[in-house]
mmCIF file of C-alpha atoms in Angstrom:
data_model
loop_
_atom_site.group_PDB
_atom_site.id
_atom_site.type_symbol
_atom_site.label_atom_id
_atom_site.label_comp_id
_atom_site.label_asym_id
_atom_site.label_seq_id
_atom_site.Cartn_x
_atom_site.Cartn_y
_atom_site.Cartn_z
ATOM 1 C CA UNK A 1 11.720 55.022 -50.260
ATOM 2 C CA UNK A 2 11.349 50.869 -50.345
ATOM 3 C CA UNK A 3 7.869 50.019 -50.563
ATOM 4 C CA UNK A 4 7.518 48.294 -46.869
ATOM 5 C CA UNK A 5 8.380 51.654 -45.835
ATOM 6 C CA UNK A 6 5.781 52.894 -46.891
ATOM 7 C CA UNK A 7 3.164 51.820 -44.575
ATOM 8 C CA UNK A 8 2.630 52.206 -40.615
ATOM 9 C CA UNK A 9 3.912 49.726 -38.508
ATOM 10 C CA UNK A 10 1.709 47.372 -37.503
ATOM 11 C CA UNK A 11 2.974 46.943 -34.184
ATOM 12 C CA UNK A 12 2.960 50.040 -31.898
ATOM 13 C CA UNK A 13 6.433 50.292 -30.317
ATOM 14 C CA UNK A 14 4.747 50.282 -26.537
ATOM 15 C CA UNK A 15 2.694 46.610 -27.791
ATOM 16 C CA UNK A 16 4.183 43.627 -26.075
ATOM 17 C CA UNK A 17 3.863 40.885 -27.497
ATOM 18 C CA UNK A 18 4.029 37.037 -26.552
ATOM 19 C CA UNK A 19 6.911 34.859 -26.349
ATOM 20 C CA UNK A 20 5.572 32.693 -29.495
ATOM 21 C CA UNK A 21 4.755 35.326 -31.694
ATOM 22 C CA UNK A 22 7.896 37.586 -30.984
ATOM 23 C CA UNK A 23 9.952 33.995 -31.329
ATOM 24 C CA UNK A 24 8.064 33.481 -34.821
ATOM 25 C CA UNK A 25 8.792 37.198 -35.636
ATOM 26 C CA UNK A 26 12.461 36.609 -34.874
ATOM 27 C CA UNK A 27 12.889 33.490 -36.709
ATOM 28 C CA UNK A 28 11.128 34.663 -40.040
ATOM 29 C CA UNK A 29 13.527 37.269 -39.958
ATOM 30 C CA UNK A 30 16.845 35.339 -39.939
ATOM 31 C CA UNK A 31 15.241 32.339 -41.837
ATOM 32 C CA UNK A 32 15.017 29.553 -39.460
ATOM 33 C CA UNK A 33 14.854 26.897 -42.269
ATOM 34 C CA UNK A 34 17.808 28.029 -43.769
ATOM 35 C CA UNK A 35 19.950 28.274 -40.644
ATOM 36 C CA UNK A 36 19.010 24.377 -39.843
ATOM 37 C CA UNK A 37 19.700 23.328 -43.829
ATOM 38 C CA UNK A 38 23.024 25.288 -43.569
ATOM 39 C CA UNK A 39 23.912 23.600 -39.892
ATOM 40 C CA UNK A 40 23.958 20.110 -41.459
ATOM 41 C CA UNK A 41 26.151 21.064 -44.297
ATOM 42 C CA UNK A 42 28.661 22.849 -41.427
ATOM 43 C CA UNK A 43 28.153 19.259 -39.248
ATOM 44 C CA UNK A 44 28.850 17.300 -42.053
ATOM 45 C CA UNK A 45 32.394 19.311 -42.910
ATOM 46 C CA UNK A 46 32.891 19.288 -39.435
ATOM 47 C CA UNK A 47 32.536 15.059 -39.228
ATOM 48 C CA UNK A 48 34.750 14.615 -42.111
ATOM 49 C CA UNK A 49 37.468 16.359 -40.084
ATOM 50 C CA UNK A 50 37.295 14.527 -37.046
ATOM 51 C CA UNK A 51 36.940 11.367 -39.326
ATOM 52 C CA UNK A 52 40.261 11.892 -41.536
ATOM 53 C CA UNK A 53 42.224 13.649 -38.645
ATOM 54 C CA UNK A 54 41.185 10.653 -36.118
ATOM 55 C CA UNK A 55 40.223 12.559 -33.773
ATOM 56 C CA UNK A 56 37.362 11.299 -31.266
ATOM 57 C CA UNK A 57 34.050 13.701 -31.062
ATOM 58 C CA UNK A 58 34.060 14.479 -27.366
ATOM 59 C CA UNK A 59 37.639 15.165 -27.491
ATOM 60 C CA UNK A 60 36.549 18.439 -29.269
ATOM 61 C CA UNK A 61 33.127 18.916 -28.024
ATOM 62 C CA UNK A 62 34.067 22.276 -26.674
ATOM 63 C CA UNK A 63 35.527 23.943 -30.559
ATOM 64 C CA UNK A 64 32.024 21.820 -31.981
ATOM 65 C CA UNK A 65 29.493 23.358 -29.675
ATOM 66 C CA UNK A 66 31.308 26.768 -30.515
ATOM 67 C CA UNK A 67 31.500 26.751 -34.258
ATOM 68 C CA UNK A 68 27.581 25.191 -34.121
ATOM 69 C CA UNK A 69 26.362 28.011 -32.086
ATOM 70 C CA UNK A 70 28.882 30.510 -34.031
ATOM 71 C CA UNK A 71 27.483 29.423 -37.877
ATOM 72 C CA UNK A 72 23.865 29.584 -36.405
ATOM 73 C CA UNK A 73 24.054 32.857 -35.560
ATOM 74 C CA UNK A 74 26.382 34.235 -38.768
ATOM 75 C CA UNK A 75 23.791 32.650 -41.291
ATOM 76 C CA UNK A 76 20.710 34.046 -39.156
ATOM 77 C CA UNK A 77 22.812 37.283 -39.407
ATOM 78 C CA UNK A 78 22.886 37.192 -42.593
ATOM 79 C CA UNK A 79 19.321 36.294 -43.418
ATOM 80 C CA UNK A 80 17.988 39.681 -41.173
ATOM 81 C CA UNK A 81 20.517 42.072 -43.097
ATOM 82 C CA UNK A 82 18.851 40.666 -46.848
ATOM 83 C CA UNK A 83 15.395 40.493 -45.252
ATOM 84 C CA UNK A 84 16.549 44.047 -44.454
ATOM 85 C CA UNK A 85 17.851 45.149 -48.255
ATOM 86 C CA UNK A 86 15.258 42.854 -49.969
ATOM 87 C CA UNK A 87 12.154 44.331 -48.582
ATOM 88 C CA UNK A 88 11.132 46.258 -51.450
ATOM 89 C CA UNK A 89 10.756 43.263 -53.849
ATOM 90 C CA UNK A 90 10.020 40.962 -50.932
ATOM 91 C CA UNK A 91 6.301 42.820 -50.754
ATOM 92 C CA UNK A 92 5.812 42.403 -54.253
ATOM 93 C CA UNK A 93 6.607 38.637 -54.074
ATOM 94 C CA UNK A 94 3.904 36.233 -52.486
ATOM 95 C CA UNK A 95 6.114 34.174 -50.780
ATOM 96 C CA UNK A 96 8.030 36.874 -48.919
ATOM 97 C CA UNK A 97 5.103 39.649 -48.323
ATOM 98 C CA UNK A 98 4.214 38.011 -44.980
ATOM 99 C CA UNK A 99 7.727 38.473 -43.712
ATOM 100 C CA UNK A 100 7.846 40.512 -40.412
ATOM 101 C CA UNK A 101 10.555 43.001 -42.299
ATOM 102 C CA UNK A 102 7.775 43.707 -44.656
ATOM 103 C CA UNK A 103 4.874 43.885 -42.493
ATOM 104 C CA UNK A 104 6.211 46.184 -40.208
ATOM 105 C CA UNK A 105 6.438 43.569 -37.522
ATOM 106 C CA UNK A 106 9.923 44.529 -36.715
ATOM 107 C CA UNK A 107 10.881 47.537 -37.427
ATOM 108 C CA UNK A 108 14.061 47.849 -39.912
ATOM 109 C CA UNK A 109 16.843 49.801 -36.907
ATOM 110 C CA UNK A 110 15.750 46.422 -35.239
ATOM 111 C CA UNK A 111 15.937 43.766 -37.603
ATOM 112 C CA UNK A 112 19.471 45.724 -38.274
ATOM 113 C CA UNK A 113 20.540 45.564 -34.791
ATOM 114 C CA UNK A 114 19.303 42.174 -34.452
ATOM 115 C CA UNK A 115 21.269 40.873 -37.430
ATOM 116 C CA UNK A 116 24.308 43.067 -36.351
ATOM 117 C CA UNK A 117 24.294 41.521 -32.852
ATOM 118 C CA UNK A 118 23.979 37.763 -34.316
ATOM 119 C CA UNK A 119 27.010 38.487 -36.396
ATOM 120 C CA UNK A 120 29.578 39.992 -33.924
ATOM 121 C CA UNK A 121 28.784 37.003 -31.484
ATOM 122 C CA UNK A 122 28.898 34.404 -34.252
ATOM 123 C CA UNK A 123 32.011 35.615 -35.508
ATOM 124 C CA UNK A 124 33.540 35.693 -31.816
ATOM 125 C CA UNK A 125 31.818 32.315 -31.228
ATOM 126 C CA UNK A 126 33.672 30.679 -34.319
ATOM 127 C CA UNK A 127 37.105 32.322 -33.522
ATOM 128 C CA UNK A 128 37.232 31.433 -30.269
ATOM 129 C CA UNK A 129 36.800 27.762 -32.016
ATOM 130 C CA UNK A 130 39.433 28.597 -34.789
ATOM 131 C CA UNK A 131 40.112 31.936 -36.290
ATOM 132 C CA UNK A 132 40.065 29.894 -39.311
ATOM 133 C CA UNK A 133 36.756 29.269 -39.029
ATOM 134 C CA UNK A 134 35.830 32.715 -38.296
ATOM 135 C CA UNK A 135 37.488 34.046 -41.823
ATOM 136 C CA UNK A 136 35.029 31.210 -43.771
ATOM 137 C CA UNK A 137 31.962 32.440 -41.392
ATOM 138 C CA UNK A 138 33.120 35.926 -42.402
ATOM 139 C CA UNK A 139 33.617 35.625 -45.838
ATOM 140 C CA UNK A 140 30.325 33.824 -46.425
ATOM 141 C CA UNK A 141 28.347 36.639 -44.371
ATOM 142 C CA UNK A 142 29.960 39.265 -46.771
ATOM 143 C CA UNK A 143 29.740 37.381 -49.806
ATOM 144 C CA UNK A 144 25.748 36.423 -49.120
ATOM 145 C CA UNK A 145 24.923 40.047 -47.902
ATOM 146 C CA UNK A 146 27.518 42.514 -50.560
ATOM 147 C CA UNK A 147 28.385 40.816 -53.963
ATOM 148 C CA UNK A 148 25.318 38.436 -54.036
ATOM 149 C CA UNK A 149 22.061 40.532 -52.283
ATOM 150 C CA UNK A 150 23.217 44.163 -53.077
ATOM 151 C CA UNK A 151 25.160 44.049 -56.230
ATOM 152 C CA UNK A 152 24.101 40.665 -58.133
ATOM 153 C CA UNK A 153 20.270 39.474 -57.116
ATOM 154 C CA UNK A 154 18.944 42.346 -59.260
ATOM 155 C CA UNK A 155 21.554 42.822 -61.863
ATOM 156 C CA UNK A 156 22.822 39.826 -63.592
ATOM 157 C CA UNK A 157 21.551 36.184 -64.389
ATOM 158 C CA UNK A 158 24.827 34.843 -62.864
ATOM 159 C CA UNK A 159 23.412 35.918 -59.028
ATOM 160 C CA UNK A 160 22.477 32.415 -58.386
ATOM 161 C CA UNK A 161 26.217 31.680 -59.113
ATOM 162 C CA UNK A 162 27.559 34.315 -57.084
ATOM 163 C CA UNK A 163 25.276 33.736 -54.173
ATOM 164 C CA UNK A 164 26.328 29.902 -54.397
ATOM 165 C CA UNK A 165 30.024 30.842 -52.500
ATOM 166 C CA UNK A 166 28.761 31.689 -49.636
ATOM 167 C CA UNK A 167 26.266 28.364 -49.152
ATOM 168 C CA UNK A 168 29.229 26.421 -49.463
ATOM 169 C CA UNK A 169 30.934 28.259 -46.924
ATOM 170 C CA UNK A 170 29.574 25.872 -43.880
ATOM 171 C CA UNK A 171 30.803 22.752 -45.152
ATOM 172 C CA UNK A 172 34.203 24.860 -44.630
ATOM 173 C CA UNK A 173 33.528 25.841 -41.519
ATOM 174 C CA UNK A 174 32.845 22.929 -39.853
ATOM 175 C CA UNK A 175 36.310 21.481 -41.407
ATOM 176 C CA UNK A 176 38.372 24.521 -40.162
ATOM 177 C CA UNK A 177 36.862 24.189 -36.477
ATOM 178 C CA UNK A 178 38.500 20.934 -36.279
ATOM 179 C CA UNK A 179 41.438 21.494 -38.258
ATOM 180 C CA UNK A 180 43.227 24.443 -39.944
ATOM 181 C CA UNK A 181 44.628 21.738 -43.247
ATOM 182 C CA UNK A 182 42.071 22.931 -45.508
ATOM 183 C CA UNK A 183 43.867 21.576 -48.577
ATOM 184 C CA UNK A 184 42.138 18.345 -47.974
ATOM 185 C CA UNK A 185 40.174 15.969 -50.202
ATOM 186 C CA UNK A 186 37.350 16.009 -47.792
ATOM 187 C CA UNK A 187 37.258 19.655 -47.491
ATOM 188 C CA UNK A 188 37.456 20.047 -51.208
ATOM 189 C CA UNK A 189 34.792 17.697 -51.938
ATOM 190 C CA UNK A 190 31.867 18.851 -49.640
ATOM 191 C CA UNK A 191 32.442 22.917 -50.873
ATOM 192 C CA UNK A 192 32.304 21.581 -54.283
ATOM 193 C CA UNK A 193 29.431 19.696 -53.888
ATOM 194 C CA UNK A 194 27.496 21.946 -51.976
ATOM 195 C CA UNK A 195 28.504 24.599 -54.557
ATOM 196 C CA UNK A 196 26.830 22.219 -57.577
ATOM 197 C CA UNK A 197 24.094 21.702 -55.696
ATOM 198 C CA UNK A 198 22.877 24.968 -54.654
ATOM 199 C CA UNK A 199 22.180 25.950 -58.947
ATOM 200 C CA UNK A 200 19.929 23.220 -59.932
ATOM 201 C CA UNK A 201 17.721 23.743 -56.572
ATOM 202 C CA UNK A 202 17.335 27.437 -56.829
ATOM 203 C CA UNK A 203 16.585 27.022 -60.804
ATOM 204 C CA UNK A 204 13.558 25.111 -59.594
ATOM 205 C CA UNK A 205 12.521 27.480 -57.298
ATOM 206 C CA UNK A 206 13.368 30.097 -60.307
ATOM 207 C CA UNK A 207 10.981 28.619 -62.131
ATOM 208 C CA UNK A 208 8.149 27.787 -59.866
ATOM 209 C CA UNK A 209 7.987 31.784 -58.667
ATOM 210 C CA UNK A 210 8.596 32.706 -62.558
ATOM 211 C CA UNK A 211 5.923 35.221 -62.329
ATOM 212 C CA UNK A 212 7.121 36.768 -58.765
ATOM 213 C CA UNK A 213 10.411 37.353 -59.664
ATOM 214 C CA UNK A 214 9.182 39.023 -62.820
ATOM 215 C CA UNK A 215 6.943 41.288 -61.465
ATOM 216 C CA UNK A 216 9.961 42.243 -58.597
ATOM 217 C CA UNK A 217 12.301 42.928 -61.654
ATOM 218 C CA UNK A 218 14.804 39.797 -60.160
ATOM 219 C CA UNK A 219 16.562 38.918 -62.997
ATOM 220 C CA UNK A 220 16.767 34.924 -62.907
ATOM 221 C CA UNK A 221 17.456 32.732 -65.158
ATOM 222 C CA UNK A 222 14.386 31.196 -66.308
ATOM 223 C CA UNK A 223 12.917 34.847 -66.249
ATOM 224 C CA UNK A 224 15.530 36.643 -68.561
ATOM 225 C CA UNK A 225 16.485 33.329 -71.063
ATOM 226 C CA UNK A 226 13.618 30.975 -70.638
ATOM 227 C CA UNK A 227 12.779 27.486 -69.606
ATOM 228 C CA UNK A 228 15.338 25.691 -72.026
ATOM 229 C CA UNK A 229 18.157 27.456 -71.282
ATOM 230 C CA UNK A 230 17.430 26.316 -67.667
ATOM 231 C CA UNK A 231 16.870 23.187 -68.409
ATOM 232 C CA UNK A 232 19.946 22.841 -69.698
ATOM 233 C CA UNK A 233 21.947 24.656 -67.419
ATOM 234 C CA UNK A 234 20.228 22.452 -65.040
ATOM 235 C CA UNK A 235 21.715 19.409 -66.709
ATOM 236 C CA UNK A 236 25.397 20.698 -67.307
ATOM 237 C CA UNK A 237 25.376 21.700 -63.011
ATOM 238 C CA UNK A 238 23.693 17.966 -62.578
ATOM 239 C CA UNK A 239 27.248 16.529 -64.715
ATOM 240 C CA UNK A 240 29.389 18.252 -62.659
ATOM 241 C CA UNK A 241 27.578 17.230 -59.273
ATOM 242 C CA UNK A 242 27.773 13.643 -60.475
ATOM 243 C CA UNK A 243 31.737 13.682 -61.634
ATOM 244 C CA UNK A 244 32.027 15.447 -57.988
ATOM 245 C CA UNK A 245 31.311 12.399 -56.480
ATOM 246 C CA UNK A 246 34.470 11.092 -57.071
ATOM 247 C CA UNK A 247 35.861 13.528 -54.758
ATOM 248 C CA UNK A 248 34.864 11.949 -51.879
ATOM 249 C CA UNK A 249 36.711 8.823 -52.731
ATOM 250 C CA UNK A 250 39.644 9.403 -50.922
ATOM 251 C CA UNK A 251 37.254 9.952 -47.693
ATOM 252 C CA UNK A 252 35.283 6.951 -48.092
ATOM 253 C CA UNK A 253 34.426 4.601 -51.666
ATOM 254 C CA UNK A 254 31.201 4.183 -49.630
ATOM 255 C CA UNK A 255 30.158 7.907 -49.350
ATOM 256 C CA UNK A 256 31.470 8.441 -53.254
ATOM 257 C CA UNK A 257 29.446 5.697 -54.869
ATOM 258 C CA UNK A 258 26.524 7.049 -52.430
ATOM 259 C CA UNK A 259 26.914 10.886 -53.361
ATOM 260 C CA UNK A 260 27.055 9.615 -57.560
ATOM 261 C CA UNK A 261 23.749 7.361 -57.096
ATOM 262 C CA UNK A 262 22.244 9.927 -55.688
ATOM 263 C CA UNK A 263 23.053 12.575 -58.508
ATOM 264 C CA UNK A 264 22.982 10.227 -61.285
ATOM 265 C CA UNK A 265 19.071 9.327 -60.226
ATOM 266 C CA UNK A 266 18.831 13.264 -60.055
ATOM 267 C CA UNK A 267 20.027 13.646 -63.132
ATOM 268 C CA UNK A 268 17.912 10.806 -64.823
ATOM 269 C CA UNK A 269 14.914 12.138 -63.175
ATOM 270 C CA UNK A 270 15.297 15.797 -64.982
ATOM 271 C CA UNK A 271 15.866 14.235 -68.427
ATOM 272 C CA UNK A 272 13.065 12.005 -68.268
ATOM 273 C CA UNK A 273 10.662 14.390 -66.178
ATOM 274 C CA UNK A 274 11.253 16.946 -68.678
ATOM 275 C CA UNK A 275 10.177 15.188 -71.682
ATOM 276 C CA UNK A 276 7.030 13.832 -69.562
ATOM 277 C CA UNK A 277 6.027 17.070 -67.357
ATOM 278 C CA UNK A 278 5.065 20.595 -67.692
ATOM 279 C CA UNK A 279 7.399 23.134 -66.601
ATOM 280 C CA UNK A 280 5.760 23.502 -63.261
ATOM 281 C CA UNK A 281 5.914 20.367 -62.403
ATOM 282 C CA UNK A 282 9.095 19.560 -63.513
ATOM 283 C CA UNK A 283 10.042 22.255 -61.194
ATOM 284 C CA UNK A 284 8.360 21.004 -58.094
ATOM 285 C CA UNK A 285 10.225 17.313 -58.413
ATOM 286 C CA UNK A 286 13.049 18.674 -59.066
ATOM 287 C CA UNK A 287 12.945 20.743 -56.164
ATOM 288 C CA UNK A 288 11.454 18.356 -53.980
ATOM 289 C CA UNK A 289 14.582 15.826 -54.781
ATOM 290 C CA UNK A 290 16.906 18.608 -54.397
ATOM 291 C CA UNK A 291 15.856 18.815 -50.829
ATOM 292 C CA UNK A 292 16.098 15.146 -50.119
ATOM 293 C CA UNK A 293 19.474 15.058 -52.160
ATOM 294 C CA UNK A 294 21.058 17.123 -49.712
ATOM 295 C CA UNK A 295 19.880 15.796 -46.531
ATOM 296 C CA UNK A 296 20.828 11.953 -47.324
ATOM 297 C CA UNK A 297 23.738 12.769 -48.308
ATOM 298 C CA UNK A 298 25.152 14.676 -45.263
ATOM 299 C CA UNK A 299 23.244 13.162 -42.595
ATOM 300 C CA UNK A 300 24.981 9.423 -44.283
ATOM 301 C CA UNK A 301 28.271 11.447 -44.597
ATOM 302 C CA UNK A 302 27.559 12.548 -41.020
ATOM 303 C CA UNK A 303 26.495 8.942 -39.786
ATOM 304 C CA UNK A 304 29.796 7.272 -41.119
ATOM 305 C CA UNK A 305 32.196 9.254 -40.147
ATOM 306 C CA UNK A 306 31.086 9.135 -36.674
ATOM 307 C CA UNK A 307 29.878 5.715 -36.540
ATOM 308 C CA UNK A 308 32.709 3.800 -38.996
ATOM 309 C CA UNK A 309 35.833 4.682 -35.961
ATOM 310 C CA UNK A 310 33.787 2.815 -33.388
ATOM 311 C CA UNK A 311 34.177 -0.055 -35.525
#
């Protein structure tokens, strides 16, 4: 039996409860935050498409409003089925005790049925926009909820690796709605990047939570090999992000020189933050500038390539 299990619920079935709270309930449980993070990397894939295939936004405001809606609702999916799976070492964790799947505040069929309901309409929601798109929305859903949450998160060091595939599955997504050549530069560059990304950021949160994921047995890298090894696994991830840069050149020299300022003052900033910081607060900047990273960097990509045409 998982531990949440464990206890009553602490909502009687019969309680009904207010619109805010049950909407609070609901979003903790597909992870709100990472639905919006995830719907600017799928906006950003999707601009680059309408950018390099010339093709003006309202023309295909129909397949965009679809495969928006459709990703939302796959990636909330798939947050509810490993808020689901996780709830065991989620109540040993401090971060993730107060969520509603441990607390009892929805009840595990629900949370089930909720995340099985967000994932048959997203999936029909992105194949109505391009099948295409479905297979990527697919693919990341099973890749995020099988090979990464139930097989890899407590087995291997390599989970953050595995779990990486499916958060560069949006980027993809967004591309495919617009157009099924997925053998492009563009598309190449913004899965590869968002791929990079994704190991330096959760190393930092590795290592902030050290002691959480200990004590839930969650075998991550700075828990099993120790803060240099991250450090430097940090670094190699930050090399490749900058050389990925380059990537982008065929899109736009603008958005390439952008994307390798931006990870060349990332990477600067963990060499020199290391040598001058504690681990935990070399941690928290470089989490911190992971965050801002990210959202520059699509929102410009996202910017341009609907702004540059007009011009």
């Amino acid at each position: 039996m998982r531990m949440a299990d464990a206890g009553k619920e602490s909502i009687k079935p019969t309680q009904v409860l207010p619109f805010r709270e049950l909407q609070h309930i609901v979003f903790q449980t597909i992870k709100m935050g990472i639905i919006k993070s995830n719907l600017i990397a799928m906006f950003a894939g999707l601009c680059v498409a309408l950018y390099i295939k010339d093709v003006r936004f309202f023309d295909r405001i129909g397949d965009i409003l679809l495969a928006t809606v459709g990703s939302a609702l796959v990636i909330g999916a798939a947050g509810a089925f490993n808020n689901v799976y996780d709830r065991d070492i989620d109540f040993i964790m401090e971060r993730t005790r107060s969520r509603p799947t441990v607390t009892g505040q929805i009840k595990t069929k629900s949370a089930l049925l909720l995340g099985c309901g967000m994932a048959a309409s997203g999936l029909l929601a992105l194949g109505l926009a391009s099948p295409l798109a479905a297979l990527f929305g697919l693919l990341g859903l099973f890749i995020y909820v099988v090979p990464y949450t139930m097989w890899t998160k407590r087995r291997t060091i390599y989970n953050t690796e595995v779990g990486s595939f499916s958060g560069a599955m949006p980027p993809l997504i967004g591309w495919a709605a617009i157009s099924p050549d997925i053998a492009q530069p563009g598309a190449l560059a913004l899965f590869v990047i968002m791929l990079l990304w994704q190991m330096p950021h959760f190393y930092a949160i590795a290592i902030r939570r050290h002691d959480e994921y200990k004590a839930a047995n969650v075998p991550m890298l700075p828990v099993v090999k120790g803060m240099r090894r991250t450090y430097v696994q940090t670094n190699v991830y930050l090399v490749l992000l900058v050389a990925s840069s380059f990537l982008l050149v065929p899109v736009s020299p603008f958005l390439a020189g952008v994307a390798f300022l931006l990870s060349a003052a990332w990477l600067v900033l963990s060499v020199a933050g290391y040598r001058k910081m504690d681990a935990a607060k070399w941690a928290k900047l470089m989490f911190i500038y992971s965050l801002n990273h990210l959202t520059v960097l699509f929102v410009l990509i996202i910017a341009y390539c609907l702004i540059r045409p007009l011009f």
